[in-house]
PDB file of C-alpha atoms in Angstrom:
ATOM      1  CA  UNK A  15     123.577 122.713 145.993  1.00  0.00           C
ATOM      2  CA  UNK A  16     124.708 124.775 148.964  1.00  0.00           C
ATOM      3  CA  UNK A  17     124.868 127.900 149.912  1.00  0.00           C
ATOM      4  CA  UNK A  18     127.172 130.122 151.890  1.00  0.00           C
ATOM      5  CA  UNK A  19     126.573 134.013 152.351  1.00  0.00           C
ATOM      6  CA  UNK A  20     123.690 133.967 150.002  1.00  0.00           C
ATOM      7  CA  UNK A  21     126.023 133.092 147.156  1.00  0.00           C
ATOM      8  CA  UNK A  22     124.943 129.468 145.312  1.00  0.00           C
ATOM      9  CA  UNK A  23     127.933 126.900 144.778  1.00  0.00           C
ATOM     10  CA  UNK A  24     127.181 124.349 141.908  1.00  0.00           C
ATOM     11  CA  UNK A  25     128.210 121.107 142.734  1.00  0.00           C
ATOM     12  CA  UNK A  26     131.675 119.218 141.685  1.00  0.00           C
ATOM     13  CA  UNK A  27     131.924 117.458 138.642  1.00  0.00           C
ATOM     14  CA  UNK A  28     133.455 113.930 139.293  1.00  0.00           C
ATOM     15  CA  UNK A  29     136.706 113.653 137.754  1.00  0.00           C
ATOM     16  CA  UNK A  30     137.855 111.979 134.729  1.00  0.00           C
ATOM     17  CA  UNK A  31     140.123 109.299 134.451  1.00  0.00           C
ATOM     18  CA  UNK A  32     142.946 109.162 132.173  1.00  0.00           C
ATOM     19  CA  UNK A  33     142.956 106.118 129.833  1.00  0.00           C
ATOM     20  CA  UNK A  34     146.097 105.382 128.192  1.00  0.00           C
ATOM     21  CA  UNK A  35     146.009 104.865 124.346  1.00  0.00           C
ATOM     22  CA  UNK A  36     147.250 100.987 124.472  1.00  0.00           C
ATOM     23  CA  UNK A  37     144.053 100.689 126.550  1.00  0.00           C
ATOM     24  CA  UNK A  38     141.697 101.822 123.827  1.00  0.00           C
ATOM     25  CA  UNK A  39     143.359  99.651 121.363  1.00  0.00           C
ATOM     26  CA  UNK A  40     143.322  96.766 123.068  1.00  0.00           C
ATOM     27  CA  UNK A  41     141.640  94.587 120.128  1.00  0.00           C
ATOM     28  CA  UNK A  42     143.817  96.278 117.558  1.00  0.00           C
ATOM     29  CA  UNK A  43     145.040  93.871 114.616  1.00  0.00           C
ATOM     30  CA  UNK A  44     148.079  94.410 112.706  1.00  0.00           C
ATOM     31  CA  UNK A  45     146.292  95.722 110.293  1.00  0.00           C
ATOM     32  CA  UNK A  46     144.948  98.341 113.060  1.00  0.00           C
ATOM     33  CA  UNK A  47     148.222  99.206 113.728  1.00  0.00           C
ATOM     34  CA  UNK A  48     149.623  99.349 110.504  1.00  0.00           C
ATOM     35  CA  UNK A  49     146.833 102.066 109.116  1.00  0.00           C
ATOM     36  CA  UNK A  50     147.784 104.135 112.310  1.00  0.00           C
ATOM     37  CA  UNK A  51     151.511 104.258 111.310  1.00  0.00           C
ATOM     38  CA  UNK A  52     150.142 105.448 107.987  1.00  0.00           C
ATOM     39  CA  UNK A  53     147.611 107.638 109.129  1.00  0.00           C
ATOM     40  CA  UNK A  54     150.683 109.132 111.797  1.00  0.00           C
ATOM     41  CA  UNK A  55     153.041 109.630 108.900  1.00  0.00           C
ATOM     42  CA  UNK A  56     150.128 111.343 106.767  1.00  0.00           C
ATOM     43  CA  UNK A  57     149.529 114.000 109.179  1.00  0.00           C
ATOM     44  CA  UNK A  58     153.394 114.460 109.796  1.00  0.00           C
ATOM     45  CA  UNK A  59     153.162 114.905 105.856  1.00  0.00           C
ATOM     46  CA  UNK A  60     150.711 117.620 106.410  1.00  0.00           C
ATOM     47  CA  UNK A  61     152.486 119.307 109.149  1.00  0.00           C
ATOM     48  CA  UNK A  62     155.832 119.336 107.995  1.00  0.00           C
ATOM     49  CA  UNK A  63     154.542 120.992 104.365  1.00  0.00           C
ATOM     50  CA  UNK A  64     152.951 123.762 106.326  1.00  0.00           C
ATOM     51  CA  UNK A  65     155.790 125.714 106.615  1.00  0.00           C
ATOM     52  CA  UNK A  66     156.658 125.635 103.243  1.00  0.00           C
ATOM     53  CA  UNK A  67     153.107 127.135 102.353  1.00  0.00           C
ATOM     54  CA  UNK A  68     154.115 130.339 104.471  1.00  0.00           C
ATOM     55  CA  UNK A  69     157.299 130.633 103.105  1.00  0.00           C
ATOM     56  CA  UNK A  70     155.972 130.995  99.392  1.00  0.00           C
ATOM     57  CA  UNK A  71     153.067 133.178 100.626  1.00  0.00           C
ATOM     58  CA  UNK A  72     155.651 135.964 101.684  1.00  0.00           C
ATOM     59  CA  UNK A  73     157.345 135.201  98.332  1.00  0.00           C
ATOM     60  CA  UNK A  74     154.253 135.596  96.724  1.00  0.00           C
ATOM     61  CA  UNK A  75     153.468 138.930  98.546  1.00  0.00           C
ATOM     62  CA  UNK A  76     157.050 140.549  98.497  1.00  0.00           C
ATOM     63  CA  UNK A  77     156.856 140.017  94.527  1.00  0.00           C
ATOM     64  CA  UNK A  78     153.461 141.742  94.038  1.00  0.00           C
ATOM     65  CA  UNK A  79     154.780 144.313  95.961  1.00  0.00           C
ATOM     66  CA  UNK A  80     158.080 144.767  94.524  1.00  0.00           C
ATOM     67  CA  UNK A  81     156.189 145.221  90.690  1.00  0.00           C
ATOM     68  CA  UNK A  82     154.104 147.613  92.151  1.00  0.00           C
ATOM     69  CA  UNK A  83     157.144 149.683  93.975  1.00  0.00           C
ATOM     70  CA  UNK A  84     158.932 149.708  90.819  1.00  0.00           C
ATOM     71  CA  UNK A  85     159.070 152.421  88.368  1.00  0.00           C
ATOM     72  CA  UNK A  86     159.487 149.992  85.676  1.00  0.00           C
ATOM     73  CA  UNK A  87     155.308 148.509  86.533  1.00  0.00           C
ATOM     74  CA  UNK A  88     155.696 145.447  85.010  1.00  0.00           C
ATOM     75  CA  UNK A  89     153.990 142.628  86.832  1.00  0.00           C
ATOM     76  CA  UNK A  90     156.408 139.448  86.738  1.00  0.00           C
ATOM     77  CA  UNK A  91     153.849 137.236  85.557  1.00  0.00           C
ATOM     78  CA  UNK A  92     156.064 134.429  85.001  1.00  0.00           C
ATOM     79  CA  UNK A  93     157.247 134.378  88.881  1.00  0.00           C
ATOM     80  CA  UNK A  94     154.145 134.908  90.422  1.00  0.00           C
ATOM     81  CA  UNK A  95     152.455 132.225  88.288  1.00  0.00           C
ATOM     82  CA  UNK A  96     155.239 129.644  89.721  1.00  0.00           C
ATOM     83  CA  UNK A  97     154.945 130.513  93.263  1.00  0.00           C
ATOM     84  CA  UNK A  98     150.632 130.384  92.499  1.00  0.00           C
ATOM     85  CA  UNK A  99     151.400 126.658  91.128  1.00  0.00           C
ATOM     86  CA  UNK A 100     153.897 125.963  94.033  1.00  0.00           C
ATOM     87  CA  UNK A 101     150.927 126.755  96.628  1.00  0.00           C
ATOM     88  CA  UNK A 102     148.274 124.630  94.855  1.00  0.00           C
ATOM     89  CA  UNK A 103     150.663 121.879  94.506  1.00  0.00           C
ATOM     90  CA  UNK A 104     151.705 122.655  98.410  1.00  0.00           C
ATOM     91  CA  UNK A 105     148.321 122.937  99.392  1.00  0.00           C
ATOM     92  CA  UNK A 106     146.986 119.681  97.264  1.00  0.00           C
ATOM     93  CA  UNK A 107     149.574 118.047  99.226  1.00  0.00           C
ATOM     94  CA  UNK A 108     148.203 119.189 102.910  1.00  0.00           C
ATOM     95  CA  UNK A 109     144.429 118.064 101.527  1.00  0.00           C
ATOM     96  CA  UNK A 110     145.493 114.935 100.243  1.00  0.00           C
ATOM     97  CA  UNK A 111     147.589 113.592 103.462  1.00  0.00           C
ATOM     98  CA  UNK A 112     144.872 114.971 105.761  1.00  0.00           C
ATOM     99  CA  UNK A 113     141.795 112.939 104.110  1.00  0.00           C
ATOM    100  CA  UNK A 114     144.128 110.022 104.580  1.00  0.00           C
ATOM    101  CA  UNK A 115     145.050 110.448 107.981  1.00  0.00           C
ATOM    102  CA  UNK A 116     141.320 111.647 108.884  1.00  0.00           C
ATOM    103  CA  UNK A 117     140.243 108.147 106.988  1.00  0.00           C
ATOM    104  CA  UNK A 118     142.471 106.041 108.590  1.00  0.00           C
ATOM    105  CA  UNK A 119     141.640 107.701 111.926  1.00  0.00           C
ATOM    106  CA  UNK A 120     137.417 106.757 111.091  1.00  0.00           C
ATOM    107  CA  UNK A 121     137.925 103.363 109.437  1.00  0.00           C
ATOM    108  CA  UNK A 122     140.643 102.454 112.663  1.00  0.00           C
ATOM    109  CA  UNK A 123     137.942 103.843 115.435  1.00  0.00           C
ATOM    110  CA  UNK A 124     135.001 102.099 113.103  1.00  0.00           C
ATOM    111  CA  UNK A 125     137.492  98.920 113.527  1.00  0.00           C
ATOM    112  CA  UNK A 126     138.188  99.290 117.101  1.00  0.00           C
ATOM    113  CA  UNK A 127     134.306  99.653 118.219  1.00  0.00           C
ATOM    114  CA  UNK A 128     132.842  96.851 116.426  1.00  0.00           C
ATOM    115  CA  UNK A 129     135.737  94.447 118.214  1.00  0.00           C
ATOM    116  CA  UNK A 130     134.674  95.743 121.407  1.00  0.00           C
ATOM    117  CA  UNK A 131     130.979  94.901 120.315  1.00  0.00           C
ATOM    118  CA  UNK A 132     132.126  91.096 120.151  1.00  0.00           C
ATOM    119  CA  UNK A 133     134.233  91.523 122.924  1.00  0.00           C
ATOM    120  CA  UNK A 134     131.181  92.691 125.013  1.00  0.00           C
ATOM    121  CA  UNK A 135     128.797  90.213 123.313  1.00  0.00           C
ATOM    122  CA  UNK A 136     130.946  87.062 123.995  1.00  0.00           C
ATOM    123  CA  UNK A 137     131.154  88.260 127.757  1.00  0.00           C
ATOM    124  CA  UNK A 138     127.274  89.027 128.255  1.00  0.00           C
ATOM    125  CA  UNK A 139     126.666  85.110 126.196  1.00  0.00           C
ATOM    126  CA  UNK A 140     128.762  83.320 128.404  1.00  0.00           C
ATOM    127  CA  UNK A 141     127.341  84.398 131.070  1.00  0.00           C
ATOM    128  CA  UNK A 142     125.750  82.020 133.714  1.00  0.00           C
ATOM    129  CA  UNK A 143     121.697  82.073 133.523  1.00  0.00           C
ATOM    130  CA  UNK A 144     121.601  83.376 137.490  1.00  0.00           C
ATOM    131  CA  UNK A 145     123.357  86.592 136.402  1.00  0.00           C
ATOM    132  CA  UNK A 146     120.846  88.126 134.162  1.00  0.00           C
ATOM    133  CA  UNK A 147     118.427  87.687 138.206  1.00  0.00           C
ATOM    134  CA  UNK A 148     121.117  89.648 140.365  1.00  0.00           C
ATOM    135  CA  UNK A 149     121.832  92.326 137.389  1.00  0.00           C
ATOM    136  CA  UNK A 150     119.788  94.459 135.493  1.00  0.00           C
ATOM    137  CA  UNK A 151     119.097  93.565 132.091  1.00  0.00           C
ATOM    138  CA  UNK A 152     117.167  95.390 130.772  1.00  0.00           C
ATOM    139  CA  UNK A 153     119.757  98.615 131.362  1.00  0.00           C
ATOM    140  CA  UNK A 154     122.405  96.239 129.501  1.00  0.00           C
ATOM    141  CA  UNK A 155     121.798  98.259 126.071  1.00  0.00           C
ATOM    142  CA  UNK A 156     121.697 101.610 127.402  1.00  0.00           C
ATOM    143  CA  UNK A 157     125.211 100.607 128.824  1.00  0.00           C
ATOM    144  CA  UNK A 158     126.275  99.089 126.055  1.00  0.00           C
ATOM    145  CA  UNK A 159     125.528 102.043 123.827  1.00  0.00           C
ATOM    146  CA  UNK A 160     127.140 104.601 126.202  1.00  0.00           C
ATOM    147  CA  UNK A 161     130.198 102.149 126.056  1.00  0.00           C
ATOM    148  CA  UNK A 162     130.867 101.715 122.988  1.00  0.00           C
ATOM    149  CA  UNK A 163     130.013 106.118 122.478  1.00  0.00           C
ATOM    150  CA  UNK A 164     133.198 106.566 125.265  1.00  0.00           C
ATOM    151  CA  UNK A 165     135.096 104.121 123.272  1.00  0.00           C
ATOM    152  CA  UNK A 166     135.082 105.902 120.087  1.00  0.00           C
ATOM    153  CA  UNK A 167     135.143 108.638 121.186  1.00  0.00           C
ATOM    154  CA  UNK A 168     137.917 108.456 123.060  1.00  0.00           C
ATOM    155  CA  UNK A 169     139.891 106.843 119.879  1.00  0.00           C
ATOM    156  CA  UNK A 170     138.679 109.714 117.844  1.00  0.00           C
ATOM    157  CA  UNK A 171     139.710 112.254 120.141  1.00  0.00           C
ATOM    158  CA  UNK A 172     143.602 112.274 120.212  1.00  0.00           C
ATOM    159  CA  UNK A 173     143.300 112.846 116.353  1.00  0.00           C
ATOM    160  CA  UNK A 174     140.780 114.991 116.395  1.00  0.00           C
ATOM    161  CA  UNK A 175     142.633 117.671 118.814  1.00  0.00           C
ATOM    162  CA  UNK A 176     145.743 119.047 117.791  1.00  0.00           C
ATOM    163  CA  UNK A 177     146.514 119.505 121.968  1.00  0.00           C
ATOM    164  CA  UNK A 178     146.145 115.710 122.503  1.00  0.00           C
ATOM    165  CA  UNK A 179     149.163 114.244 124.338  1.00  0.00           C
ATOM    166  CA  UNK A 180     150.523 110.988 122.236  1.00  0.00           C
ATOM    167  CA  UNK A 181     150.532 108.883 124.820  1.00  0.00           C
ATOM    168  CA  UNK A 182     147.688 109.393 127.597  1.00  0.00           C
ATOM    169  CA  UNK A 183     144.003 111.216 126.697  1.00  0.00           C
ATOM    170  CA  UNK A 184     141.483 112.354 129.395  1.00  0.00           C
ATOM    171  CA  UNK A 185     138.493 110.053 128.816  1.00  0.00           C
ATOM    172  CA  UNK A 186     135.798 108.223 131.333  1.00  0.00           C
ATOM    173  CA  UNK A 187     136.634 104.714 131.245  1.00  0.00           C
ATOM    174  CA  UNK A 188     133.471 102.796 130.428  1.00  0.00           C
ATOM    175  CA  UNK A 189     132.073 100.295 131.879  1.00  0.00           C
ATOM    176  CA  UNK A 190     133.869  96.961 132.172  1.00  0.00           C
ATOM    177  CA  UNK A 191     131.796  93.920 130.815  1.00  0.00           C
ATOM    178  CA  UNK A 192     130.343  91.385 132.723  1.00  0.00           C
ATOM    179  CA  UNK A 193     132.875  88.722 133.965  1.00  0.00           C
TER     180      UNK A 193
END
């Protein structure tokens, strides 16, 4: 910390980098890839039947009001019961295609961390015997850990914000394996 006129100044936060998708699915498998494209048209399902919830809530809410601004005051029952069925069925839809997406977003991240596991495994193995003297070993699983945290994280995350850009996400890189 410094100070300048009596006022404190915090210190600057290092930077994140920005880690392209691609880079976070590196050990993706077709099948990876193919339960993203579902998951992606899921929550287009849910977005694009959004809309259509609004439009039958005004419905819904310009009928009450029209039965109760007429002198007649009788309650169209028969309307309002369809538009009341049209927003459960509207609003099953939304649940339904967000569970999948949400799903397909955990069982895809699950997926995409325990790849990296053997990824990082097979590098620390193979690994000459005179490595394990210049490094630090015994920080190895507190660095694994924190790696594999970043990693899912950061393959949660674009799903997980609705302001996520599709192609690049603000996330640390970890820490490369051993060579």
């Amino acid at each position: 910390r410094s100070t300048m006129k009596g006022a404190v100044v915090a210190p600057v936060a290092p930077e994140q980098s920005v880690v392209p998708l691609r880079e976070l699915y590196v050990h993706a498998t077709p099948l990876d890839l193919f339960l993203l494209v579902i998951g992606a048209l899921a929550a287009i399902a849910a977005g694009a039947v959004q809309p259509f919830m609004m439009v039958y809530f005004g419905e819904f809410f310009e009928e009450i009001g029209s039965t109760i601004t007429s002198s007649e005051g009788e309650f169209a029952t028969a309307s309002v019961q369809r538009m009341a069925i049209a927003m459960c069925v509207i609003g099953g839809i939304i649940w339904v295609s967000t569970m999948i997406y949400f799903s397909i977003a955990e069982v895809t991240a699950a997926r995409q961390v325990a790849a990296t596991k053997k990824a990082y495994l097979r590098a620390i193995v193979r690994q000459d015997v005179g490595w394990f003297d210049t490094s630090r070993p015994q920080e190895l699983s507190t660095r694994f850990g924190e790696s594999l945290a970043l990693v899912h994280k950061g393959i949660r995350g674009p799903v997980r914000s609705r302001r996520a850009s599709p192609h690049r996400r603000a996330r640390p890189h970890p820490p490369p394996p051993p060579p």
